[in-house]
Backbone as JSON, one array per atom type, in Angstrom:
{
  "sequence": "MTDGEARGVMRLFVDVLAGPGKAFATIVARPRFLTAALVFCGIGLVLAAVLAPKVQAATLLTLEKQAASIPPDKVEMVRRTVPVAAMVGSLVSAAAG",
  "N": [[74.61, -59.17, -2.67], [72.26, -60.79, -0.74], [69.39, -63.01, -1.04], [67.54, -62.41, 0.94], [68.32, -59.82, 1.65], [67.76, -58.52, -0.74], [64.98, -58.75, -0.85], [64.45, -57.21, 1.39], [65.31, -54.69, 0.56], [63.54, -54.19, -1.54], [61.16, -54.18, -0.11], [61.6, -51.98, 1.53], [61.68, -50.0, -0.42], [59.01, -50.04, -1.29], [57.85, -49.26, 1.1], [58.79, -46.64, 1.29], [57.23, -45.41, -0.61], [54.64, -45.96, 0.37], [54.57, -45.36, 3.17], [56.32, -42.95, 3.99], [57.51, -41.67, 6.27], [58.13, -43.59, 8.33], [59.72, -45.28, 6.8], [61.89, -43.62, 6.05], [62.94, -43.12, 8.55], [63.93, -45.64, 9.15], [65.87, -45.81, 7.14], [67.61, -43.75, 7.92], [68.5, -44.79, 10.32], [69.84, -47.08, 9.45], [71.76, -46.56, 7.11], [72.37, -47.36, 3.71], [74.31, -46.82, 1.34], [75.38, -47.9, -1.09], [73.49, -49.82, -1.87], [71.24, -48.18, -2.3], [72.24, -46.57, -4.37], [72.61, -48.49, -6.38], [69.97, -49.31, -6.8], [68.8, -46.93, -7.78], [70.34, -46.57, -10.1], [69.58, -48.87, -11.48], [66.84, -48.37, -11.89], [67.09, -46.12, -13.53], [68.39, -47.28, -15.75], [66.41, -49.07, -16.68], [64.38, -47.26, -17.4], [65.77, -45.8, -19.36], [66.22, -47.81, -21.25], [63.6, -48.36, -22.03], [62.92, -45.92, -23.15], [64.76, -45.67, -25.2], [64.16, -46.35, -28.0], [62.5, -44.16, -28.63], [64.26, -42.03, -28.28], [66.03, -42.59, -30.34], [64.32, -42.3, -32.57], [63.61, -39.6, -32.33], [66.1, -38.44, -32.68], [66.66, -39.18, -35.35], [64.61, -37.75, -36.63], [65.37, -35.12, -36.05], [67.79, -35.08, -37.44], [66.84, -35.34, -40.07], [65.55, -32.9, -40.37], [67.71, -31.21, -40.23], [69.23, -31.86, -42.4], [70.12, -30.33, -44.57], [72.31, -28.94, -43.63], [74.32, -30.77, -43.46], [77.11, -32.12, -45.09], [76.72, -33.55, -48.35], [78.14, -35.97, -48.89], [78.48, -37.05, -46.4], [76.05, -37.65, -45.29], [74.82, -40.27, -45.21], [76.57, -41.67, -43.5], [76.25, -40.19, -41.13], [73.53, -40.63, -40.63], [73.61, -43.32, -39.97], [75.31, -43.49, -37.72], [74.76, -41.49, -35.72], [72.11, -41.88, -34.45], [72.6, -44.32, -33.09], [74.71, -43.57, -31.42], [73.37, -41.69, -29.84], [71.51, -43.32, -28.52], [73.2, -45.12, -27.13], [74.56, -43.27, -25.56], [72.45, -42.38, -23.94], [71.89, -44.71, -22.45], [74.37, -45.14, -21.16], [74.62, -42.8, -19.64], [72.43, -43.13, -17.95], [73.21, -45.41, -16.55], [75.37, -44.4, -15.2], [74.17, -42.82, -13.39]],
  "CA": [[73.36, -59.0, -1.96], [71.57, -62.06, -0.61], [67.97, -62.97, -1.38], [66.87, -61.71, 2.04], [68.62, -58.39, 1.54], [67.03, -58.02, -1.91], [63.58, -58.58, -0.44], [64.43, -56.08, 2.32], [65.44, -53.47, -0.22], [62.28, -53.99, -2.25], [60.15, -53.82, 0.9], [61.9, -50.6, 1.93], [61.27, -49.16, -1.54], [57.55, -49.95, -1.22], [57.54, -48.48, 2.3], [59.04, -45.22, 0.99], [56.06, -44.92, -1.35], [53.42, -46.11, 1.16], [54.68, -44.68, 4.46], [57.68, -42.41, 3.95], [58.05, -41.3, 7.58], [58.72, -44.77, 8.95], [60.77, -45.78, 5.91], [63.08, -42.77, 6.14], [63.53, -43.36, 9.87], [64.72, -46.87, 9.0], [67.04, -45.48, 6.31], [68.54, -42.95, 8.74], [69.09, -45.68, 11.32], [70.75, -48.03, 8.77], [71.98, -46.11, 5.73], [73.09, -48.28, 2.81], [74.5, -46.01, 0.14], [75.59, -48.71, -2.29], [72.21, -50.4, -2.25], [70.41, -47.11, -2.87], [72.83, -46.18, -5.66], [72.32, -49.54, -7.35], [68.53, -49.25, -7.1], [68.55, -45.78, -8.65], [70.96, -46.87, -11.41], [68.72, -49.86, -12.12], [65.64, -47.68, -12.36], [67.51, -45.3, -14.66], [68.64, -48.14, -16.89], [65.13, -49.56, -17.19], [63.73, -46.15, -18.09], [66.54, -45.5, -20.58], [65.97, -48.88, -22.22], [62.25, -48.18, -22.54], [62.89, -44.7, -23.95], [65.79, -45.69, -26.25], [63.59, -46.21, -29.35], [62.01, -42.78, -28.81], [65.45, -41.2, -28.45], [66.52, -42.86, -31.68], [63.39, -41.69, -33.52], [63.75, -38.14, -32.23], [67.38, -38.09, -33.28], [66.49, -39.27, -36.8], [63.77, -36.63, -37.04], [66.22, -33.93, -36.0], [68.73, -35.18, -38.56], [66.12, -35.05, -41.31], [65.29, -31.45, -40.43], [68.99, -30.52, -40.37], [69.98, -32.5, -43.48], [70.73, -29.34, -45.45], [73.58, -28.47, -43.07], [75.28, -31.88, -43.49], [77.64, -32.32, -46.45], [76.07, -34.7, -49.0], [78.91, -37.21, -48.8], [78.47, -37.51, -45.02], [74.67, -37.87, -44.82], [74.57, -41.67, -44.88], [77.35, -42.01, -42.31], [75.61, -39.53, -39.99], [72.26, -41.33, -40.37], [73.89, -44.62, -39.34], [76.04, -43.43, -36.44], [74.23, -40.57, -34.7], [71.07, -42.49, -33.59], [73.22, -45.32, -32.21], [75.45, -42.82, -30.4], [72.39, -41.09, -28.91], [70.95, -44.4, -27.7], [74.26, -45.58, -26.22], [74.77, -42.19, -24.6], [71.35, -42.41, -22.97], [72.07, -45.87, -21.55], [75.55, -44.93, -20.33], [74.33, -41.76, -18.63], [71.51, -43.73, -16.96], [73.99, -46.32, -15.71], [76.25, -43.59, -14.35], [73.34, -42.24, -12.35]],
  "C": [[72.64, -60.35, -1.93], [70.09, -61.89, -0.94], [67.18, -62.21, -0.31], [67.09, -60.21, 1.99], [67.86, -57.78, 0.37], [65.56, -57.79, -1.57], [63.45, -57.4, 0.52], [64.5, -54.74, 1.6], [64.13, -53.17, -0.94], [61.17, -53.58, -1.27], [60.35, -52.37, 1.34], [61.47, -49.63, 0.83], [59.75, -48.97, -1.54], [57.15, -49.1, -0.01], [57.77, -46.99, 2.07], [57.84, -44.63, 0.27], [54.8, -44.92, -0.48], [53.45, -45.33, 2.47], [56.07, -44.09, 4.62], [58.29, -42.08, 5.31], [58.78, -42.46, 8.24], [59.89, -45.29, 8.11], [62.03, -44.94, 6.03], [63.73, -42.86, 7.51], [64.4, -44.61, 9.84], [65.99, -46.6, 8.2], [68.06, -44.68, 7.11], [69.23, -43.84, 9.77], [70.11, -46.63, 10.69], [70.97, -47.59, 7.33], [72.8, -47.13, 4.94], [73.23, -47.57, 1.47], [74.59, -46.85, -1.13], [74.29, -49.33, -2.78], [71.31, -49.35, -2.91], [70.93, -46.7, -4.24], [72.52, -47.22, -6.73], [70.84, -49.55, -7.75], [68.25, -48.11, -8.07], [69.17, -45.99, -10.04], [70.11, -47.88, -12.17], [67.46, -49.24, -12.68], [65.97, -46.82, -13.58], [67.76, -46.11, -15.91], [67.36, -48.67, -17.51], [64.42, -48.45, -17.97], [64.44, -45.8, -19.39], [66.29, -46.55, -21.65], [64.57, -48.75, -22.83], [62.18, -46.98, -23.49], [63.86, -44.7, -25.13], [65.2, -45.62, -27.66], [63.07, -44.8, -29.64], [63.17, -41.82, -29.01], [65.99, -41.36, -29.86], [65.62, -42.2, -32.73], [63.5, -40.17, -33.5], [65.05, -37.67, -32.86], [67.3, -38.14, -34.8], [65.65, -38.12, -37.34], [64.58, -35.33, -37.07], [67.22, -33.93, -37.15], [68.06, -34.85, -39.89], [65.86, -33.57, -41.47], [66.57, -30.67, -40.67], [69.83, -31.06, -41.53], [70.68, -31.51, -44.39], [72.1, -28.88, -44.94], [74.66, -29.56, -43.07], [75.8, -32.03, -44.92], [77.06, -33.59, -47.07], [76.83, -36.02, -48.88], [78.93, -37.8, -47.39], [77.09, -37.9, -44.5], [74.44, -39.31, -44.39], [75.32, -42.1, -43.62], [76.7, -41.43, -41.05], [74.31, -40.25, -39.63], [72.48, -42.69, -39.7], [74.46, -44.47, -37.94], [75.38, -42.59, -35.36], [73.1, -41.2, -33.87], [71.64, -43.54, -32.63], [73.97, -44.62, -31.09], [74.5, -42.19, -29.38], [71.82, -42.14, -27.98], [71.98, -44.9, -26.68], [74.53, -44.52, -25.16], [73.7, -42.15, -23.53], [71.53, -43.54, -21.96], [73.27, -45.68, -20.63], [75.29, -43.88, -19.26], [73.37, -42.28, -17.57], [72.26, -44.65, -16.02], [74.88, -45.55, -14.75], [75.47, -42.91, -13.23], [73.21, -40.79, -12.52]]
}
């Protein structure tokens, strides 16, 4: 994507928010699936990155509440791996769209 195309995509994104009728007419006339998919994946990744610490904290809280159901010899391993897996899962699912 060239610099001009990037500015065009950003302008179209702003137009969708400001004047959706005209913007969607432009999209129907010149559909660009890959560009739209990349924009949505990018937005998802940014949101996932911002929310990743909250996902990690929520996962740790859930683990603490469920600690009785985890065998004592596995507690430390679970505390180290599960929050990381939850965070990575969030980022991967956001990237996948």
